[in-house]
PDB file of C-alpha atoms in Angstrom:
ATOM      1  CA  UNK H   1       0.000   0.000   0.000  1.00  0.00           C
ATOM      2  CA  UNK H   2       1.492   3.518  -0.329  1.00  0.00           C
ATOM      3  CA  UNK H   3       0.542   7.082   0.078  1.00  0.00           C
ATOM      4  CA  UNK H   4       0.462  10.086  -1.482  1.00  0.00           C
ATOM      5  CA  UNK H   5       2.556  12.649   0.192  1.00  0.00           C
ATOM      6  CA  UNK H   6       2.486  16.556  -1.141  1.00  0.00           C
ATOM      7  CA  UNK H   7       4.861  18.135   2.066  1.00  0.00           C
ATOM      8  CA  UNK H   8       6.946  17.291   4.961  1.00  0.00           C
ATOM      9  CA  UNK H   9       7.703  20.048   7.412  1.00  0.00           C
ATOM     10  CA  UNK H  10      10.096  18.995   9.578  1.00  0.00           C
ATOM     11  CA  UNK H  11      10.053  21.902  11.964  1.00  0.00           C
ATOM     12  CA  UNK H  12       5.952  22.667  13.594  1.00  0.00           C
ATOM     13  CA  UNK H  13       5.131  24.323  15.694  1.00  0.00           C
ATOM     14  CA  UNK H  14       1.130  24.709  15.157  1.00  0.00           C
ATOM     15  CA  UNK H  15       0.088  21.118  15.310  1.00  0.00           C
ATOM     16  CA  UNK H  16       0.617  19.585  18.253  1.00  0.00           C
ATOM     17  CA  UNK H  17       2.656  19.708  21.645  1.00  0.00           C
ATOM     18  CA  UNK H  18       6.245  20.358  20.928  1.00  0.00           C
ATOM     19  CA  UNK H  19       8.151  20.408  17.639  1.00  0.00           C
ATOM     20  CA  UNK H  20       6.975  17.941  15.545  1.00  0.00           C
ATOM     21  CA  UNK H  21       7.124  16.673  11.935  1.00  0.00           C
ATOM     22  CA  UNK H  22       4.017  17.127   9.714  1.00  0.00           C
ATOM     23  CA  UNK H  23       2.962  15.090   7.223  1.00  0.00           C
ATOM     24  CA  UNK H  24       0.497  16.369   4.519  1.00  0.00           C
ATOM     25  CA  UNK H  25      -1.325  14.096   2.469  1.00  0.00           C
ATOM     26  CA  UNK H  26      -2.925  14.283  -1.102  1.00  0.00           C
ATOM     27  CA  UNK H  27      -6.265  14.364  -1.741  1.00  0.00           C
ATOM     28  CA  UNK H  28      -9.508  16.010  -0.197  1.00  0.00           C
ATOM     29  CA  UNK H  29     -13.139  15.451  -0.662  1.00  0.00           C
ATOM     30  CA  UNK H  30     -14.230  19.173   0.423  1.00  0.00           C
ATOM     31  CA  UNK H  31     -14.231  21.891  -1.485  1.00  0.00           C
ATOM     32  CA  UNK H  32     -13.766  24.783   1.428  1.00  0.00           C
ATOM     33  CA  UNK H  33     -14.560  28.173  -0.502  1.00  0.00           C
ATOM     34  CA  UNK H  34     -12.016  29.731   2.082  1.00  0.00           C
ATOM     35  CA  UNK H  35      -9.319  26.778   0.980  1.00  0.00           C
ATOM     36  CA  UNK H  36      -5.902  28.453   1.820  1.00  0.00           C
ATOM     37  CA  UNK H  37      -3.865  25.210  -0.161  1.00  0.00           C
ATOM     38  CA  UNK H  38      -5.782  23.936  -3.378  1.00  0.00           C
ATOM     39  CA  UNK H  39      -2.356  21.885  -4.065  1.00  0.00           C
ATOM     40  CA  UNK H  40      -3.945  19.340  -1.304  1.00  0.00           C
ATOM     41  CA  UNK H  41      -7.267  18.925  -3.329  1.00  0.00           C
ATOM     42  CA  UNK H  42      -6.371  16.446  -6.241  1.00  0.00           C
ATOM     43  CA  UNK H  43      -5.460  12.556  -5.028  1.00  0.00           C
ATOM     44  CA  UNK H  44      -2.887  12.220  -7.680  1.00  0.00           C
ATOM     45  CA  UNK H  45       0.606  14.128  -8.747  1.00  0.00           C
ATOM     46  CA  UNK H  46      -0.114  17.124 -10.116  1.00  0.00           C
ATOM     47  CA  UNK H  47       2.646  19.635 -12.146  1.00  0.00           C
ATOM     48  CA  UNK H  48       1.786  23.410 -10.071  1.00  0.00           C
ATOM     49  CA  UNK H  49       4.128  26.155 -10.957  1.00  0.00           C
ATOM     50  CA  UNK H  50       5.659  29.215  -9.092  1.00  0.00           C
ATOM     51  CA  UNK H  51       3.994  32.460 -10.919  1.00  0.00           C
ATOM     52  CA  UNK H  52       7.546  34.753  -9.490  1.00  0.00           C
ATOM     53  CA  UNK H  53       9.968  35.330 -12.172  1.00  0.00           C
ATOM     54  CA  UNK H  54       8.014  33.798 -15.144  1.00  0.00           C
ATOM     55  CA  UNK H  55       9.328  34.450 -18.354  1.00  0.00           C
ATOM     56  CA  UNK H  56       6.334  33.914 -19.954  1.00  0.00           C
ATOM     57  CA  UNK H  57       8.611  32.240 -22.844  1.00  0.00           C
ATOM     58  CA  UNK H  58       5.418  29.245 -23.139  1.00  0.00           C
ATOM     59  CA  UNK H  59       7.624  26.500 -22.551  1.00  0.00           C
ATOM     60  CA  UNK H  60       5.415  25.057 -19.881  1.00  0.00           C
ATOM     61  CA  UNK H  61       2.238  24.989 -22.040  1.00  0.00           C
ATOM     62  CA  UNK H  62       3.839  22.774 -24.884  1.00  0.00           C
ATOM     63  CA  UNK H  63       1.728  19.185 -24.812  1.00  0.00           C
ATOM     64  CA  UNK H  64       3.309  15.865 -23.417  1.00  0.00           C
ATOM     65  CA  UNK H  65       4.082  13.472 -26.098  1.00  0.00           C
ATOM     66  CA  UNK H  66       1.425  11.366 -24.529  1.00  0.00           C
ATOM     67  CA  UNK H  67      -1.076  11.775 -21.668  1.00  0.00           C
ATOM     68  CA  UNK H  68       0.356  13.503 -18.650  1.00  0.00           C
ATOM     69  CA  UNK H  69       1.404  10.961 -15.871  1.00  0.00           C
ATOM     70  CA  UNK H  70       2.744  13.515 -13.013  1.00  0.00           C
ATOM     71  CA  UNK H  71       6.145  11.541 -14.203  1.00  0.00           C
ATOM     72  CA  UNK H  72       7.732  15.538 -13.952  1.00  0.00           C
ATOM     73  CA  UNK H  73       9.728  15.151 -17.481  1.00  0.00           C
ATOM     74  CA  UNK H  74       8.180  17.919 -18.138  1.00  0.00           C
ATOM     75  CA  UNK H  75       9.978  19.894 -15.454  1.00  0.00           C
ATOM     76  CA  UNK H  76      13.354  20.822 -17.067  1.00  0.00           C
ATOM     77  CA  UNK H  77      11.194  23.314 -19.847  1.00  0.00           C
ATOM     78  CA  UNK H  78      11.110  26.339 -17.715  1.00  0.00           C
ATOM     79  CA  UNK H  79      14.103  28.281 -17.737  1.00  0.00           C
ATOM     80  CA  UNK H  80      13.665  29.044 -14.375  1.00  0.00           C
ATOM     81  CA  UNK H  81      12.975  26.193 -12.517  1.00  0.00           C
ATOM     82  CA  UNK H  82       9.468  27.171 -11.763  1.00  0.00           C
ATOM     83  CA  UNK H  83       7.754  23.833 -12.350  1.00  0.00           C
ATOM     84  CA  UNK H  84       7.764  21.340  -9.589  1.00  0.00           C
ATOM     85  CA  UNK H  85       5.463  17.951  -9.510  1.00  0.00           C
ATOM     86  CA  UNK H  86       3.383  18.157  -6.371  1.00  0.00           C
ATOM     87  CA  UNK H  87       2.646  14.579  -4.908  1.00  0.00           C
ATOM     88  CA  UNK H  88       4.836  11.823  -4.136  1.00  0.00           C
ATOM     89  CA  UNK H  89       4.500   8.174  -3.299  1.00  0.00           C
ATOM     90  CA  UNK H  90       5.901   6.452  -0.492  1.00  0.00           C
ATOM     91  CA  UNK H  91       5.887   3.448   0.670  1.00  0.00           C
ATOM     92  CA  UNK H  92       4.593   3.377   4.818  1.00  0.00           C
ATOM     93  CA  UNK H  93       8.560   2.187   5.925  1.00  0.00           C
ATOM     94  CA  UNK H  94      10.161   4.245   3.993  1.00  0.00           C
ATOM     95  CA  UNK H  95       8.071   7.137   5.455  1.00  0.00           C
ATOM     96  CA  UNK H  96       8.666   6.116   8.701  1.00  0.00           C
ATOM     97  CA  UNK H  97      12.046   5.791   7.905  1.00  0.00           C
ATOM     98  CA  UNK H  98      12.020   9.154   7.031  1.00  0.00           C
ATOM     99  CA  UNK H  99      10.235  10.705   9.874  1.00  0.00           C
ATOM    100  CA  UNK H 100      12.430   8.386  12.461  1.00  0.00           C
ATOM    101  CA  UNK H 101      15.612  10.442  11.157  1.00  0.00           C
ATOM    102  CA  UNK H 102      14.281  13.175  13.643  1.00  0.00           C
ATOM    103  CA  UNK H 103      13.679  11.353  16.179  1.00  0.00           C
ATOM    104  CA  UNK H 104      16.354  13.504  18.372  1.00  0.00           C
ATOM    105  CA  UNK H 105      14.473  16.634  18.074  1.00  0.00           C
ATOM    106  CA  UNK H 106      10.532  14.946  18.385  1.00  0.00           C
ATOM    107  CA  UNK H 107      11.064  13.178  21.182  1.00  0.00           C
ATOM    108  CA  UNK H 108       9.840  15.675  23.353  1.00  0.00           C
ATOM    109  CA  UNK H 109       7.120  16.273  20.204  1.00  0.00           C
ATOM    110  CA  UNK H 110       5.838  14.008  17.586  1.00  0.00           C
ATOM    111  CA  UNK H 111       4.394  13.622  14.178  1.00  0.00           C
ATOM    112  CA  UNK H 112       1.254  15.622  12.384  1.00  0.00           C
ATOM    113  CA  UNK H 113      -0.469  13.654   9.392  1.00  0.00           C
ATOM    114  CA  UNK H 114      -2.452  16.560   7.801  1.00  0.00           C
ATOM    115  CA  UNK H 115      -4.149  17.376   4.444  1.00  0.00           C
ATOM    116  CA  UNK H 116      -5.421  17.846   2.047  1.00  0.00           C
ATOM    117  CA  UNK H 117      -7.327  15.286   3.946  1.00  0.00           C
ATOM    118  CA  UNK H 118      -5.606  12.583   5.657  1.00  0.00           C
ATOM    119  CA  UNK H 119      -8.287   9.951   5.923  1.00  0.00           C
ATOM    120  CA  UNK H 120      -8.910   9.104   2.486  1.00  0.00           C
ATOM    121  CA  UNK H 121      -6.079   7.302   2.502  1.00  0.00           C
ATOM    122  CA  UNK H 122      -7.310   5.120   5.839  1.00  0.00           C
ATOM    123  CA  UNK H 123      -5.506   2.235   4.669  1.00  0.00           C
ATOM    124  CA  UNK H 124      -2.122   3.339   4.649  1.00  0.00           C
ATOM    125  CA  UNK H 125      -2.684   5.593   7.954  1.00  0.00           C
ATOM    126  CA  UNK H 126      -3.159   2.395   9.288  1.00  0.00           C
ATOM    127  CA  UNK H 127      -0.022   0.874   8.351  1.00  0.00           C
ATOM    128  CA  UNK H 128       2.052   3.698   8.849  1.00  0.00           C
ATOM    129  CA  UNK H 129       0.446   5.132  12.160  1.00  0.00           C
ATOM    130  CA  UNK H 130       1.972   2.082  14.224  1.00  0.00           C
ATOM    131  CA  UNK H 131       5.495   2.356  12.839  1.00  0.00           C
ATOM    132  CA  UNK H 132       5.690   6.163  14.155  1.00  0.00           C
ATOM    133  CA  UNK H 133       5.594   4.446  17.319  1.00  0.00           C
ATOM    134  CA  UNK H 134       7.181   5.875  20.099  1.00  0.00           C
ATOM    135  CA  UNK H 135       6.287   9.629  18.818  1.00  0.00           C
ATOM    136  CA  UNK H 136       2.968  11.445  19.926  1.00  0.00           C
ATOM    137  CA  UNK H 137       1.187  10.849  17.009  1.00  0.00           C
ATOM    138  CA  UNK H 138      -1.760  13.886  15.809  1.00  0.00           C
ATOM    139  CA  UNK H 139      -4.106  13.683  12.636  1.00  0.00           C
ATOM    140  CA  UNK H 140      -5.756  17.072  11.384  1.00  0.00           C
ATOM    141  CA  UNK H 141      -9.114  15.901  10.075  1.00  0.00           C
ATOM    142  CA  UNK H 142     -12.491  17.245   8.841  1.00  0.00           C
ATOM    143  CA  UNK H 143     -13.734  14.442   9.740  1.00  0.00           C
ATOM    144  CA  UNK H 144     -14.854  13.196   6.987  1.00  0.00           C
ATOM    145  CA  UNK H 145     -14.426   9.712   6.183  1.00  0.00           C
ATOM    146  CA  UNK H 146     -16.291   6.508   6.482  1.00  0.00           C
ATOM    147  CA  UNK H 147     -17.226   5.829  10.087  1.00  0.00           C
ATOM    148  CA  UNK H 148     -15.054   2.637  10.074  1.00  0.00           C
ATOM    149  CA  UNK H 149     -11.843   4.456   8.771  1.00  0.00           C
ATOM    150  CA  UNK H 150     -12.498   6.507  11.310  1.00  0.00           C
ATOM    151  CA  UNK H 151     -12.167   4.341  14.075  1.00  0.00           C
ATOM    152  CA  UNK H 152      -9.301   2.283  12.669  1.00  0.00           C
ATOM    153  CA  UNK H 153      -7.127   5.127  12.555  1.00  0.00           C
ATOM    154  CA  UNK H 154      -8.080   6.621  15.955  1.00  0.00           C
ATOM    155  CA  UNK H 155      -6.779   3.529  17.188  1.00  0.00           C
ATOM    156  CA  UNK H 156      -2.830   4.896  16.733  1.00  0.00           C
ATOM    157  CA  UNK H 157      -3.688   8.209  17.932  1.00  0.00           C
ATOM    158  CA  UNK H 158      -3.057  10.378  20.959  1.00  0.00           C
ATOM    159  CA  UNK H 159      -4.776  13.441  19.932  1.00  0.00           C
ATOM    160  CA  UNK H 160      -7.192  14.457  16.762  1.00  0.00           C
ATOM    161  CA  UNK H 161      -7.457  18.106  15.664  1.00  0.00           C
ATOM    162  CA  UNK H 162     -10.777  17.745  14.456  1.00  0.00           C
ATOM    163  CA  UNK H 163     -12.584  20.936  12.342  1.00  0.00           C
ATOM    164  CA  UNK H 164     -16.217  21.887  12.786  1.00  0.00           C
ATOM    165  CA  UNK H 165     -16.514  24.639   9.813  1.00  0.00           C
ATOM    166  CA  UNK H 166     -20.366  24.803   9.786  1.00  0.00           C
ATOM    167  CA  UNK H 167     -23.010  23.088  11.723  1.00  0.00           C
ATOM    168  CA  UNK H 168     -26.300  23.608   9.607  1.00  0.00           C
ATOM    169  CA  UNK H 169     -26.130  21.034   6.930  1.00  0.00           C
ATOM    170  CA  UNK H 170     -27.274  23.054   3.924  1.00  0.00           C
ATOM    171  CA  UNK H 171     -25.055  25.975   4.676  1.00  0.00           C
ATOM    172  CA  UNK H 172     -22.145  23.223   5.276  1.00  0.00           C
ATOM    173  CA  UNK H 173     -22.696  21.763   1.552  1.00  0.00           C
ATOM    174  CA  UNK H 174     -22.792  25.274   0.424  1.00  0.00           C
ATOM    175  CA  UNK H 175     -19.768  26.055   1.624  1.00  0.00           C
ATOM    176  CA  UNK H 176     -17.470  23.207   1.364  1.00  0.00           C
ATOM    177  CA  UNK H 177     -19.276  21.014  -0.935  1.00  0.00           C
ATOM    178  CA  UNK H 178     -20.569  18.109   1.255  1.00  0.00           C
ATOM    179  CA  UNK H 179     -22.902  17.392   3.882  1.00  0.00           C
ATOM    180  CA  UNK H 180     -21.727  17.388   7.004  1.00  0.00           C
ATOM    181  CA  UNK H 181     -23.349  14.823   8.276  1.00  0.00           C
ATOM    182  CA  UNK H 182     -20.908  11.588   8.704  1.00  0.00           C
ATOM    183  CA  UNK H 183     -18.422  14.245   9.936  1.00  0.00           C
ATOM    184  CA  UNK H 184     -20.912  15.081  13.004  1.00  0.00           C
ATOM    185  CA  UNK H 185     -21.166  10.796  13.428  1.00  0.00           C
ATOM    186  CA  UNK H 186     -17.234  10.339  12.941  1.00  0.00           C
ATOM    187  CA  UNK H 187     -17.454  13.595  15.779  1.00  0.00           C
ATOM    188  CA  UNK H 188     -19.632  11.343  18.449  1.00  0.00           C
ATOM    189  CA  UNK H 189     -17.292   8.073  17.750  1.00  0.00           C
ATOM    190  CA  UNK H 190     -14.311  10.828  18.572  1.00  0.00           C
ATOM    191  CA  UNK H 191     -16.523  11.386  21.826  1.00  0.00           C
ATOM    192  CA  UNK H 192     -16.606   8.181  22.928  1.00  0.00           C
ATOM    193  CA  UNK H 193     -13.434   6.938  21.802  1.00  0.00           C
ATOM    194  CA  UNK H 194     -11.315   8.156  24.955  1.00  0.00           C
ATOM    195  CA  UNK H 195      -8.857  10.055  22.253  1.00  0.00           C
ATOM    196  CA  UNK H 196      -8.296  13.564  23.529  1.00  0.00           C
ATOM    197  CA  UNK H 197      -8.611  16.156  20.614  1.00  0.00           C
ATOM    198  CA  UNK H 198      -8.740  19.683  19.808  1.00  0.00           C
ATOM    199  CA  UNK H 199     -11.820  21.424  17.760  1.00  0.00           C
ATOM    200  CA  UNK H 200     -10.859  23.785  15.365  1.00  0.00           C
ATOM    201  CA  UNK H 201     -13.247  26.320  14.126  1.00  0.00           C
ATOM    202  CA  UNK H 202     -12.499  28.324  11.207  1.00  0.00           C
ATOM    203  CA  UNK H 203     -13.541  31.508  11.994  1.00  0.00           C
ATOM    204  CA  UNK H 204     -15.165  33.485   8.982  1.00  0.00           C
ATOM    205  CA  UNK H 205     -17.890  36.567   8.562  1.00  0.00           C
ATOM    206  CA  UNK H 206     -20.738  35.673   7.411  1.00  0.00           C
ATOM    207  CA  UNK H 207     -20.412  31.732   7.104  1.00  0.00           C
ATOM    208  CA  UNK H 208     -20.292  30.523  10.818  1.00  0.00           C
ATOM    209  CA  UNK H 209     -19.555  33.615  13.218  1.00  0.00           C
ATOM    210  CA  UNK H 210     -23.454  33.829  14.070  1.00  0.00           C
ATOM    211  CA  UNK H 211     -24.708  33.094  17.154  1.00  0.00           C
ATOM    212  CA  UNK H 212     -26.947  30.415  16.163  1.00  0.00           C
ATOM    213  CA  UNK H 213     -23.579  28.477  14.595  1.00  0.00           C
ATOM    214  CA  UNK H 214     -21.735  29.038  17.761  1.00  0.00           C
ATOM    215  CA  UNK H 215     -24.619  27.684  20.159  1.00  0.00           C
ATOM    216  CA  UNK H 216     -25.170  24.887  18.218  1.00  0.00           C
ATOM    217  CA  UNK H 217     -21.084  24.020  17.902  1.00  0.00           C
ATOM    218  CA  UNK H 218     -21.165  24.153  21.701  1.00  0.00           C
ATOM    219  CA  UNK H 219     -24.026  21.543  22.191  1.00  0.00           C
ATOM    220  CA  UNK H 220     -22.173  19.203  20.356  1.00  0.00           C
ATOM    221  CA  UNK H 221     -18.667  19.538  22.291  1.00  0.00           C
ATOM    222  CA  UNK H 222     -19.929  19.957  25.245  1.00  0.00           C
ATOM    223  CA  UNK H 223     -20.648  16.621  27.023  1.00  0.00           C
ATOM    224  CA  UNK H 224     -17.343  15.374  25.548  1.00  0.00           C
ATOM    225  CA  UNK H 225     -15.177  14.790  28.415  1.00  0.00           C
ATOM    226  CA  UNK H 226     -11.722  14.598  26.185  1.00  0.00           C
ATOM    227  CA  UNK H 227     -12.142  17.721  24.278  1.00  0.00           C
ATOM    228  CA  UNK H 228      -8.883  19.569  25.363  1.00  0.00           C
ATOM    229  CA  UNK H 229     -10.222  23.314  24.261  1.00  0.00           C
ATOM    230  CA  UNK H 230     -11.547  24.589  21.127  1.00  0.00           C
ATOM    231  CA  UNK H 231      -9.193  26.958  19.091  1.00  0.00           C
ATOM    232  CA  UNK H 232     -10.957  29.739  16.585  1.00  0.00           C
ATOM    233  CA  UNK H 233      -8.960  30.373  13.574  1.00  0.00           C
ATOM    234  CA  UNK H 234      -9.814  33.623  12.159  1.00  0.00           C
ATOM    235  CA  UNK H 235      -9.907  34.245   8.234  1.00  0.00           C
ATOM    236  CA  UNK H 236      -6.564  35.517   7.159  1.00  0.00           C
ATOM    237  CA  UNK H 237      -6.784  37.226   3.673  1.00  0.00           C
ATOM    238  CA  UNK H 238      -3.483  35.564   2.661  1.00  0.00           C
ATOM    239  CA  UNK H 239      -5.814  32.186   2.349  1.00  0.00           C
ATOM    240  CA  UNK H 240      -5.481  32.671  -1.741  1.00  0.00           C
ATOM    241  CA  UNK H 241      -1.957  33.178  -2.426  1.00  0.00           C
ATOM    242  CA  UNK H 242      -1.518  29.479  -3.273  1.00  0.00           C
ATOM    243  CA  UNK H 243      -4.517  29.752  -5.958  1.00  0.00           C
ATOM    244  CA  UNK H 244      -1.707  30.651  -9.024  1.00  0.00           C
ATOM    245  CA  UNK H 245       0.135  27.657  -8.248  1.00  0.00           C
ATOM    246  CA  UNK H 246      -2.355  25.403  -9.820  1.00  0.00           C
ATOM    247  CA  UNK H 247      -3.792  27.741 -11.971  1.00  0.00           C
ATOM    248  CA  UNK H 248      -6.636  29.145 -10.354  1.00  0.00           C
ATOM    249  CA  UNK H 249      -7.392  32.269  -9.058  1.00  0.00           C
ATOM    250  CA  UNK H 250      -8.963  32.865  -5.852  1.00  0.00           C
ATOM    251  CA  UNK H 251     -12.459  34.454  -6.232  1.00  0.00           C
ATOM    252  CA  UNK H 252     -14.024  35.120  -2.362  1.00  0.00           C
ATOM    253  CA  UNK H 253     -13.840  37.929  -0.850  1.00  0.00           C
ATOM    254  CA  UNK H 254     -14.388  36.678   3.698  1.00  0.00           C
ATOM    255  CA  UNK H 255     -13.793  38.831   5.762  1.00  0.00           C
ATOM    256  CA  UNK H 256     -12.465  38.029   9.506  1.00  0.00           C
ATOM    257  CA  UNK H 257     -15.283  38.396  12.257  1.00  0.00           C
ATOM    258  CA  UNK H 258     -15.105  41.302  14.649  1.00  0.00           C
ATOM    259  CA  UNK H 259     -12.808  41.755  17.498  1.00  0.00           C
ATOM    260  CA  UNK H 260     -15.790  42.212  19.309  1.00  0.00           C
ATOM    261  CA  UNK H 261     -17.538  38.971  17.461  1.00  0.00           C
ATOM    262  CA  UNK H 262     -14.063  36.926  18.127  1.00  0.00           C
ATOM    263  CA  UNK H 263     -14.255  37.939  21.719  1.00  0.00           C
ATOM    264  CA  UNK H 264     -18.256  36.752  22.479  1.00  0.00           C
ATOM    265  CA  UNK H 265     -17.433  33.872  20.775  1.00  0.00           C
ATOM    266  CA  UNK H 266     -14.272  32.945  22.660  1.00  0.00           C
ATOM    267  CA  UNK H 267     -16.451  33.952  26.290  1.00  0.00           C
ATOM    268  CA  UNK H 268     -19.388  31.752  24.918  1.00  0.00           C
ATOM    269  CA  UNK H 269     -17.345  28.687  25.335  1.00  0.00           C
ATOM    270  CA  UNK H 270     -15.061  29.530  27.951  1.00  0.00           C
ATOM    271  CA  UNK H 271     -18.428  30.161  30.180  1.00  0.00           C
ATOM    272  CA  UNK H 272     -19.369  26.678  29.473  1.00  0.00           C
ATOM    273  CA  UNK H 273     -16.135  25.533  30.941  1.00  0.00           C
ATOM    274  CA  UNK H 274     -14.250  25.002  27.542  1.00  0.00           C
ATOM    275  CA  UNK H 275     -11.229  26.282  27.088  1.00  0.00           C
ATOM    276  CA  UNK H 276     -11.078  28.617  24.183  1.00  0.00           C
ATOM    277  CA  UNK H 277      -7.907  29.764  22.261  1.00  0.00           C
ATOM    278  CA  UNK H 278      -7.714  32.344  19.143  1.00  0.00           C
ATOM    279  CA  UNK H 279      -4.916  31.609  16.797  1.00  0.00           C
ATOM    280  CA  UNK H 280      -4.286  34.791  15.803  1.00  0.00           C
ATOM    281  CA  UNK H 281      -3.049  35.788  12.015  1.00  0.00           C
ATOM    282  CA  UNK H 282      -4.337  32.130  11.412  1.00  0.00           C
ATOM    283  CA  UNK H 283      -5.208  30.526   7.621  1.00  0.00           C
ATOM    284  CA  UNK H 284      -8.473  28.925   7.619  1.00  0.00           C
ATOM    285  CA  UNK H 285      -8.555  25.418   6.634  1.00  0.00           C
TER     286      UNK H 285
END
């Protein structure tokens, strides 16, 4: 079985205790209109190219000789070295492997698999979760997956970063393309499961910064006894400088709630006995 990788960053700091190494995976079934990394979306290499210093000499938009593979022969064209193949296959030792060389500075850390989305590839989580083994071992996760994915890979887990972007189901497939409602199942096996995790909220005007959103994100966290805290990640406007990279451009316009909308929302929880962080300058996932 292998996986498809797009990054390793050897050095976080943002996802999970200590410094750990985070794994991002290829592929996601969501469609986020506030996306900050459309590189993660496809489940298959993919050429994406840097837009600073183009030439615009063409070279890159001259056809393969036969249907494009992600093999990255193509690369050498630009004079510039602006193309890159995005996606890599790995078998789960040889990851491991990898992520083992750091062992001297994760100790006191661990590993991140993040997306894209990390559960469509359930399979290989599972093989590769238990040869991490002895790091502290996080998944960033919509949450949605097939319920028994779900609980196989919770399994090799100590802690889930698990996102709650929008709790009414219509608005949810408006906004990120699918219902949400195995995420909200895959959120009350996370409940029950004894796994501690984190719920991240990103934070946006006008898509889940009402008060009916909040209130009805805090019934379902509420009775959880291993929810550590719940961390608001406000829109950053950055969120579509990856867009050219792929070729797209980025066409919303969010907004970041209110300092004084940020704050209610932060006291709303906290006076329920959550914990409540706000990452600030955070990219919404």
């Amino acid at each position: 079985m292998r996986g498809l990788i797009f990054a390793i960053e050897e050095m976080a700091v943002h996802d999970g205790p200590g410094l750990r190494a985070c794994i991002f995976f290829k592929g996601c079934p969501l469609r986020c209109q506030w996306c900050h990394n459309p590189e993660g979306w496809d489940a298959h290499p993919r050429r994406v190219k840097s837009p600073n210093g183009c030439l615009h000499c063409g070279r890159c938009h001259l056809p393969c000789e036969s249907k494009c593979t992600g093999c990255g022969g193509c690369l050498s064209r630009c004079p510039r070295g602006l193309l890159r193949v995005s996606g890599k296959y790995w078998q789960p030792t040889d990851l491991a492997r990898r992520v083992h060389r750091l062992d001297p500075i994760l100790m006191d850390g661990g590993v991140t698999v993040s997306g894209g989305e990390p559960l469509m590839q359930a399979q290989f989580l599972t093989e590769l979760l238990p040869l991490l083994s002895p790091l502290h071992r996080a998944m960033e996760t919509s949450g949605f997956a097939p319920a028994d994915d779900f609980r196989q890979v919770l399994d090799h887990l100590e802690l889930v970063y698990f996102d709650l972007k929008v709790m009414d189901e219509e608005k949810h497939k408006y906004f990120t393309g699918v219902s949400n409602a195995p995420i909200l199942n895959n959120l009350s096996i996370l409940k029950h499961s004894g796994v501690p995790f984190i719920v991240r909220v990103p934070f946006i005007s006008g898509v889940n910064d009402d008060e009916a959103n909040l209130l009805a994100t805090l019934r379902a966290v509420e009775d959880a006894p291993n929810l550590q805290r719940v961390e608001l990640l406000p829109y950053n406007t950055m969120a579509g400088s990856k867009y050219p990279l792929v070729g797209l451009s980025y066409p919303h316009t969010f907004t970041q709630p209110t300092p004084d909308t940020i704050t209610s929302a932060q006291a709303l929880f906290e006076s329920h006995s959550i914990p409540c962080l706000v990452r600030s300058q955070a990219v919404a996932k």
